[in-house]
CSV table of C-alpha atoms in Angstrom, one decimal:
chain,number,residue,atom,x,y,z
I,1124,MET,CA,-54.2,-44.7,30.7
I,1125,GLU,CA,-55.0,-43.9,26.8
I,1126,ILE,CA,-53.4,-46.4,24.5
I,1127,LYS,CA,-51.6,-43.6,22.6
I,1128,LYS,CA,-49.9,-42.2,25.6
I,1129,TYR,CA,-48.7,-45.8,26.7
I,1130,GLU,CA,-47.2,-46.1,23.2
I,1131,ASP,CA,-45.6,-42.5,23.1
I,1132,ASP,CA,-44.1,-43.2,26.6
I,1133,LEU,CA,-42.7,-46.5,25.5
I,1134,ILE,CA,-41.2,-45.0,22.2
I,1135,ALA,CA,-39.6,-42.0,24.3
I,1136,GLU,CA,-38.1,-44.5,26.7
I,1137,LEU,CA,-36.5,-46.4,23.9
I,1138,GLU,CA,-35.3,-43.4,22.1
I,1139,THR,CA,-33.6,-42.2,25.2
I,1140,VAL,CA,-31.7,-45.4,25.7
I,1141,VAL,CA,-30.4,-45.5,22.1
I,1142,ASN,CA,-29.5,-41.8,22.3
I,1143,GLU,CA,-27.3,-42.4,25.2
I,1144,ILE,CA,-25.7,-45.2,23.4
I,1145,ILE,CA,-24.9,-43.0,20.5
I,1146,THR,CA,-23.8,-40.1,22.8
I,1147,GLU,CA,-21.4,-42.3,24.6
I,1148,SER,CA,-20.0,-44.0,21.2
I,1149,PRO,CA,-20.5,-41.5,18.3
I,1150,LYS,CA,-18.0,-43.3,16.1
I,1151,LEU,CA,-17.4,-46.9,15.5
I,1152,ASN,CA,-14.3,-48.7,14.3
I,1153,ILE,CA,-16.1,-50.4,11.4
I,1154,ALA,CA,-15.2,-50.0,8.0
I,1155,VAL,CA,-17.6,-48.6,5.6
I,1156,LYS,CA,-17.5,-47.2,2.2
I,1157,LYS,CA,-20.1,-45.4,0.0
I,1158,GLY,CA,-22.7,-47.7,-1.2
I,1159,GLU,CA,-21.8,-50.4,1.4
I,1160,ARG,CA,-24.2,-51.6,4.3
I,1161,VAL,CA,-22.9,-52.8,7.4
I,1162,GLY,CA,-26.2,-53.2,9.2
I,1163,ASP,CA,-25.5,-56.4,11.0
I,1164,ALA,CA,-22.4,-55.2,12.8
I,1165,ILE,CA,-24.1,-52.0,13.8
I,1166,SER,CA,-27.2,-53.7,14.9
I,1167,LYS,CA,-25.1,-56.1,17.1
I,1168,PHE,CA,-23.4,-53.1,18.6
I,1169,PHE,CA,-26.8,-51.9,19.7
I,1170,GLU,CA,-28.2,-55.1,20.7
I,1171,ASP,CA,-25.4,-55.6,23.2
I,1172,ASN,CA,-25.4,-52.0,24.6
I,1173,PHE,CA,-29.1,-51.9,24.8
I,1174,VAL,CA,-29.0,-54.9,27.1
I,1175,ALA,CA,-26.2,-53.2,29.1
I,1176,LYS,CA,-28.0,-50.0,29.4
I,1177,THR,CA,-31.3,-51.5,30.7
I,1178,GLN,CA,-29.9,-53.7,33.4
I,1179,THR,CA,-31.1,-51.4,35.9
I,1180,HIS,CA,-33.7,-49.4,34.1
I,1181,THR,CA,-37.0,-48.2,35.7
I,1182,HIS,CA,-39.3,-49.8,33.2
I,1183,PHE,CA,-37.2,-52.0,31.1
I,1184,SER,CA,-36.0,-55.5,32.5
I,1185,ASN,CA,-34.8,-58.9,31.3
I,1186,SER,CA,-33.5,-57.4,28.1
I,1187,GLU,CA,-31.8,-60.0,25.8
I,1188,ALA,CA,-30.0,-59.7,22.6
I,1189,SER,CA,-30.4,-61.9,19.6
I,1190,PRO,CA,-28.4,-65.0,19.9
I,1191,THR,CA,-25.2,-65.0,17.8
I,1192,GLY,CA,-25.6,-66.7,14.5
I,1193,LYS,CA,-29.3,-67.1,14.8
I,1194,THR,CA,-30.3,-65.5,11.7
I,1195,LYS,CA,-34.2,-66.2,11.8
I,1196,ASN,CA,-34.6,-64.7,15.2
I,1197,PRO,CA,-37.8,-62.7,15.3
I,1198,TRP,CA,-36.1,-59.9,17.0
I,1199,ASP,CA,-32.7,-58.1,17.4
I,1200,ALA,CA,-33.3,-57.4,21.1
I,1201,ARG,CA,-36.1,-57.8,23.4
I,1202,THR,CA,-37.2,-56.4,26.6
I,1203,ASP,CA,-40.1,-56.7,29.3
I,1204,TYR,CA,-41.6,-53.2,29.6
I,1205,THR,CA,-43.4,-52.8,32.7
I,1206,ILE,CA,-45.8,-50.0,33.8
I,1207,GLN,CA,-47.9,-50.1,37.0
I,1208,GLY,CA,-47.6,-53.9,37.1
I,1209,PHE,CA,-48.5,-54.4,33.5
I,1210,LYS,CA,-45.8,-56.1,31.4
I,1211,GLN,CA,-45.4,-56.4,27.7
I,1212,ASP,CA,-42.6,-58.3,25.9
I,1213,VAL,CA,-41.3,-55.7,23.5
I,1214,TRP,CA,-39.4,-56.9,20.4
I,1215,ILE,CA,-36.8,-54.5,18.7
I,1216,ASP,CA,-35.7,-54.5,15.2
I,1217,PHE,CA,-32.5,-52.2,14.8
I,1218,LYS,CA,-32.4,-50.6,11.2
I,1219,ALA,CA,-29.1,-49.1,10.4
I,1220,VAL,CA,-29.1,-46.7,7.4
I,1221,ASN,CA,-26.1,-45.5,5.3
I,1222,VAL,CA,-27.3,-42.0,4.5
I,1223,GLU,CA,-24.9,-41.9,1.4
I,1224,ASN,CA,-27.0,-44.8,-0.2
I,1225,GLU,CA,-29.8,-44.5,-2.5
I,1226,ASP,CA,-33.4,-45.5,-1.0
I,1227,THR,CA,-33.6,-49.1,-0.3
I,1228,ASN,CA,-36.5,-51.6,0.5
I,1229,PRO,CA,-35.2,-53.5,3.4
I,1230,ASP,CA,-37.4,-56.6,4.5
I,1231,SER,CA,-39.2,-56.2,7.8
I,1232,GLY,CA,-39.5,-59.7,8.6
I,1233,THR,CA,-42.4,-62.2,8.0
I,1234,PRO,CA,-46.0,-61.0,9.2
I,1235,ASP,CA,-46.1,-64.4,11.0
I,1236,LYS,CA,-43.7,-63.3,13.8
I,1237,ILE,CA,-46.1,-60.4,14.8
I,1238,ILE,CA,-49.1,-62.7,14.5
I,1239,ALA,CA,-47.3,-65.2,16.9
I,1240,HIS,CA,-46.4,-62.3,19.1
I,1241,ILE,CA,-50.1,-61.0,19.5
I,1242,LEU,CA,-51.2,-64.6,20.2
I,1243,ASN,CA,-48.8,-64.7,22.8
I,1244,ASN,CA,-50.7,-61.6,24.5
I,1245,ASN,CA,-48.0,-59.0,23.3
I,1246,PHE,CA,-48.3,-56.6,20.5
I,1247,TYR,CA,-45.3,-54.2,20.0
I,1248,LEU,CA,-42.5,-54.9,17.6
I,1249,VAL,CA,-40.5,-51.5,17.4
I,1250,PHE,CA,-38.1,-50.5,14.5
I,1251,ILE,CA,-35.4,-48.3,15.6
I,1252,TYR,CA,-33.6,-46.6,12.8
I,1253,VAL,CA,-30.1,-45.0,13.1
I,1254,PHE,CA,-28.2,-43.3,10.5
I,1255,TYR,CA,-24.5,-43.4,9.6
I,1256,GLN,CA,-21.9,-42.7,7.0
I,1257,GLY,CA,-18.1,-43.2,6.6
I,1258,SER,CA,-16.1,-41.1,8.9
I,1259,GLY,CA,-13.0,-40.9,6.6
I,1260,ASP,CA,-10.6,-42.6,9.2
I,1261,GLY,CA,-11.6,-46.1,8.4
I,1262,GLY,CA,-14.8,-46.3,10.6
I,1263,LEU,CA,-18.2,-44.7,10.7
I,1264,GLU,CA,-20.0,-42.0,12.4
I,1265,PHE,CA,-23.8,-41.7,13.5
I,1266,VAL,CA,-25.4,-38.5,12.0
I,1267,LYS,CA,-28.5,-36.9,12.4
I,1268,VAL,CA,-31.6,-36.9,9.8
I,1269,ASP,CA,-34.1,-34.2,10.1
I,1270,GLY,CA,-32.3,-33.2,13.3
I,1271,LYS,CA,-32.5,-36.7,15.1
I,1272,PHE,CA,-30.0,-39.5,15.6
I,1273,VAL,CA,-32.7,-42.2,16.4
I,1274,LYS,CA,-36.3,-42.7,14.8
I,1275,PRO,CA,-38.2,-45.4,16.5
I,1276,TYR,CA,-41.7,-46.5,15.4
I,1277,PHE,CA,-44.0,-49.4,15.9
I,1278,LEU,CA,-44.6,-51.9,13.2
I,1279,LYS,CA,-48.2,-51.1,13.7
I,1280,ASP,CA,-47.4,-47.6,12.3
I,1281,ILE,CA,-45.6,-48.7,9.4
I,1282,SER,CA,-46.2,-47.0,6.0
I,1283,SER,CA,-49.2,-48.1,4.2
I,1284,THR,CA,-47.1,-48.3,1.2
I,1285,PHE,CA,-45.5,-51.6,2.6
I,1286,ARG,CA,-46.2,-54.9,0.7
I,1287,ILE,CA,-45.8,-58.5,1.5
I,1288,THR,CA,-43.5,-60.2,-0.9
I,1289,PRO,CA,-43.9,-63.6,-2.5
I,1290,ALA,CA,-41.6,-64.9,0.0
I,1291,ASN,CA,-43.9,-63.7,2.9
I,1292,GLN,CA,-41.7,-60.8,3.8
I,1293,MET,CA,-42.9,-57.3,4.8
I,1294,GLN,CA,-41.0,-54.9,2.7
I,1295,VAL,CA,-41.1,-50.9,2.7
I,1296,ASN,CA,-39.1,-48.2,1.3
I,1297,GLY,CA,-36.5,-47.1,3.9
I,1298,SER,CA,-37.5,-43.4,3.5
I,1299,ALA,CA,-41.2,-44.1,4.0
I,1300,LYS,CA,-42.8,-42.2,6.8
I,1301,PRO,CA,-44.7,-44.1,9.6
I,1302,GLU,CA,-48.4,-43.4,9.9
I,1303,TYR,CA,-50.2,-43.6,13.1
I,1304,ARG,CA,-53.0,-46.1,13.2
I,1305,THR,CA,-54.7,-47.8,16.1
I,1306,ARG,CA,-53.9,-51.4,17.0
I,1307,GLU,CA,-57.1,-52.7,15.4
I,1308,GLU,CA,-56.6,-50.6,12.3
I,1309,PHE,CA,-53.3,-52.2,11.9
I,1310,LEU,CA,-54.7,-55.7,12.2
I,1311,GLN,CA,-57.2,-54.7,9.6
I,1312,LEU,CA,-54.2,-53.5,7.4
I,1313,LEU,CA,-52.2,-56.6,7.8
I,1314,LEU,CA,-55.0,-58.6,6.7
I,1315,THR,CA,-55.5,-56.5,3.5
I,1316,LYS,CA,-51.9,-56.6,2.8
I,1317,LYS,CA,-52.0,-60.5,3.2
I,1318,VAL,CA,-55.0,-60.7,0.8
I,1319,GLU,CA,-53.3,-58.5,-1.8
I,1320,SER,CA,-50.1,-60.5,-1.6
I,1321,ASN,CA,-52.1,-63.6,-2.3
I,1322,GLU,CA,-54.0,-62.1,-5.2
I,1323,ARG,CA,-50.7,-61.3,-6.9
I,1324,LYS,CA,-49.2,-64.8,-6.4
I,1325,LEU,CA,-52.6,-66.3,-7.6
I,1326,LYS,CA,-52.4,-64.1,-10.6
I,1327,LYS,CA,-48.8,-65.1,-11.3
I,1328,ALA,CA,-49.7,-68.7,-10.9
I,1329,THR,CA,-52.8,-68.6,-13.1
I,1330,GLN,CA,-50.6,-67.1,-15.8
I,1331,GLU,CA,-48.0,-69.7,-15.5
I,1332,LEU,CA,-50.7,-72.5,-15.5
I,1333,GLU,CA,-51.9,-71.1,-18.7
I,1334,ASN,CA,-48.6,-71.0,-20.2
I,1335,LEU,CA,-47.7,-74.6,-19.1
I,1336,LYS,CA,-51.2,-75.9,-20.4
I,1337,GLY,CA,-50.2,-74.0,-23.9
I,1338,GLY,CA,-46.8,-75.9,-23.9
I,1339,LEU,CA,-44.8,-73.2,-22.7
I,1340,PHE,CA,-42.4,-74.2,-20.0
I,1341,LYS,CA,-40.9,-70.8,-19.2
I,1342,LYS,CA,-41.4,-67.3,-20.3
I,1343,THR,CA,-39.3,-64.3,-19.6
I,1344,LYS,CA,-39.0,-61.0,-21.3
I,1345,SER,CA,-36.0,-62.3,-23.3
I,1346,MET,CA,-36.9,-65.8,-24.1
I,1347,GLU,CA,-39.6,-68.4,-24.3
I,1348,ILE,CA,-39.0,-72.3,-23.8
I,1349,LYS,CA,-41.7,-74.4,-25.4
I,1350,LEU,CA,-42.3,-78.0,-25.5
I,1351,SER,CA,-41.7,-78.1,-29.2
I,1352,ASP,CA,-38.3,-76.7,-28.6
I,1353,LEU,CA,-37.3,-79.3,-26.1
I,1354,SER,CA,-38.7,-82.0,-28.2
I,1355,ALA,CA,-36.8,-80.9,-31.2
I,1356,ASN,CA,-33.6,-80.7,-29.1
I,1357,ASN,CA,-34.5,-84.2,-27.7
I,1358,LYS,CA,-34.9,-85.6,-31.2
I,1359,ALA,CA,-31.8,-84.4,-32.5
I,1360,GLN,CA,-30.0,-86.1,-29.7
I,1361,GLU,CA,-31.9,-89.4,-30.0
I,1362,ASP,CA,-31.1,-89.4,-33.9
I,1363,ALA,CA,-27.4,-88.9,-33.0
I,1364,ILE,CA,-27.6,-91.9,-30.5
I,1365,LYS,CA,-29.3,-94.1,-33.2
I,1366,ASN,CA,-26.4,-93.2,-35.6
I,1367,LEU,CA,-23.9,-94.7,-33.1
I,1368,LYS,CA,-22.3,-97.9,-34.5
C-alpha cells in the first residue's frame, strides 16, 4: 500500500467518526461569549465521544481519552489503528476554534513528544479541528468552515510557518493551511525548526551576556537597569543605616 493512501484512509476514518459525533450533538450546553475560548470543555466532549464511538469500529480499537486533570498528557485521545494486521498507536489532539475570534497561535505541544512516539515505532499525531460559535441561547453550536465541520491533518503536514518557541512548544497560526510532505521530509523539517529555535535562543543569550558584561542587569524597550543604578541605590541605603543612632 502506498504511504499516501494509508494516511488518506486514516484521516478519512477519523473525519467520519468526528462528523458522526457532531451530527448527533450539533449544539452543546457550554456557555461561550465572543472572544472567549472554551476549548478544554469541547475537547473533553470529543475525547469521551470518540472513545464511545470506536468501541466496535472496524479499524479503531482500545481507544482512550486523556486522563482527567493530566494537563501534560501528550494526547487528548489515542487509538490503535489496524489495517491488515498492521497496528499503529495514533495520537489525537482536538483543536476547537471559535470562529468569532481573531487568528490565534495555539501551542501544538512539545516536539519531544512526537520524537518519543516515533522511537516507540509509531508516527502519527493528528490535529482534529472543529469550529464553533455562541448559539445565542447560552450554549454553542458547531459550524462549517469552507464547507466542513471537521478538518483533520497530521502533525507531519503542519504548515511550514510553524516555529518552536523558547519554551520548546510548537506554535502555528490557527488559520495556517497544512502542507503535505513525506514522513522523512517532516523529520528534516523538524530538525531545521529545532536548529532555528536554538539559534534564536543563542542570539538572545549572547546579547544578554554582553549586556551583563557591560554592567547592564536588565534591558527592555522602556527601561535599563545598570550596576551603577543598583550601587547608587545601595549606597543611599547604607548611608541611611550609618546615620542611625
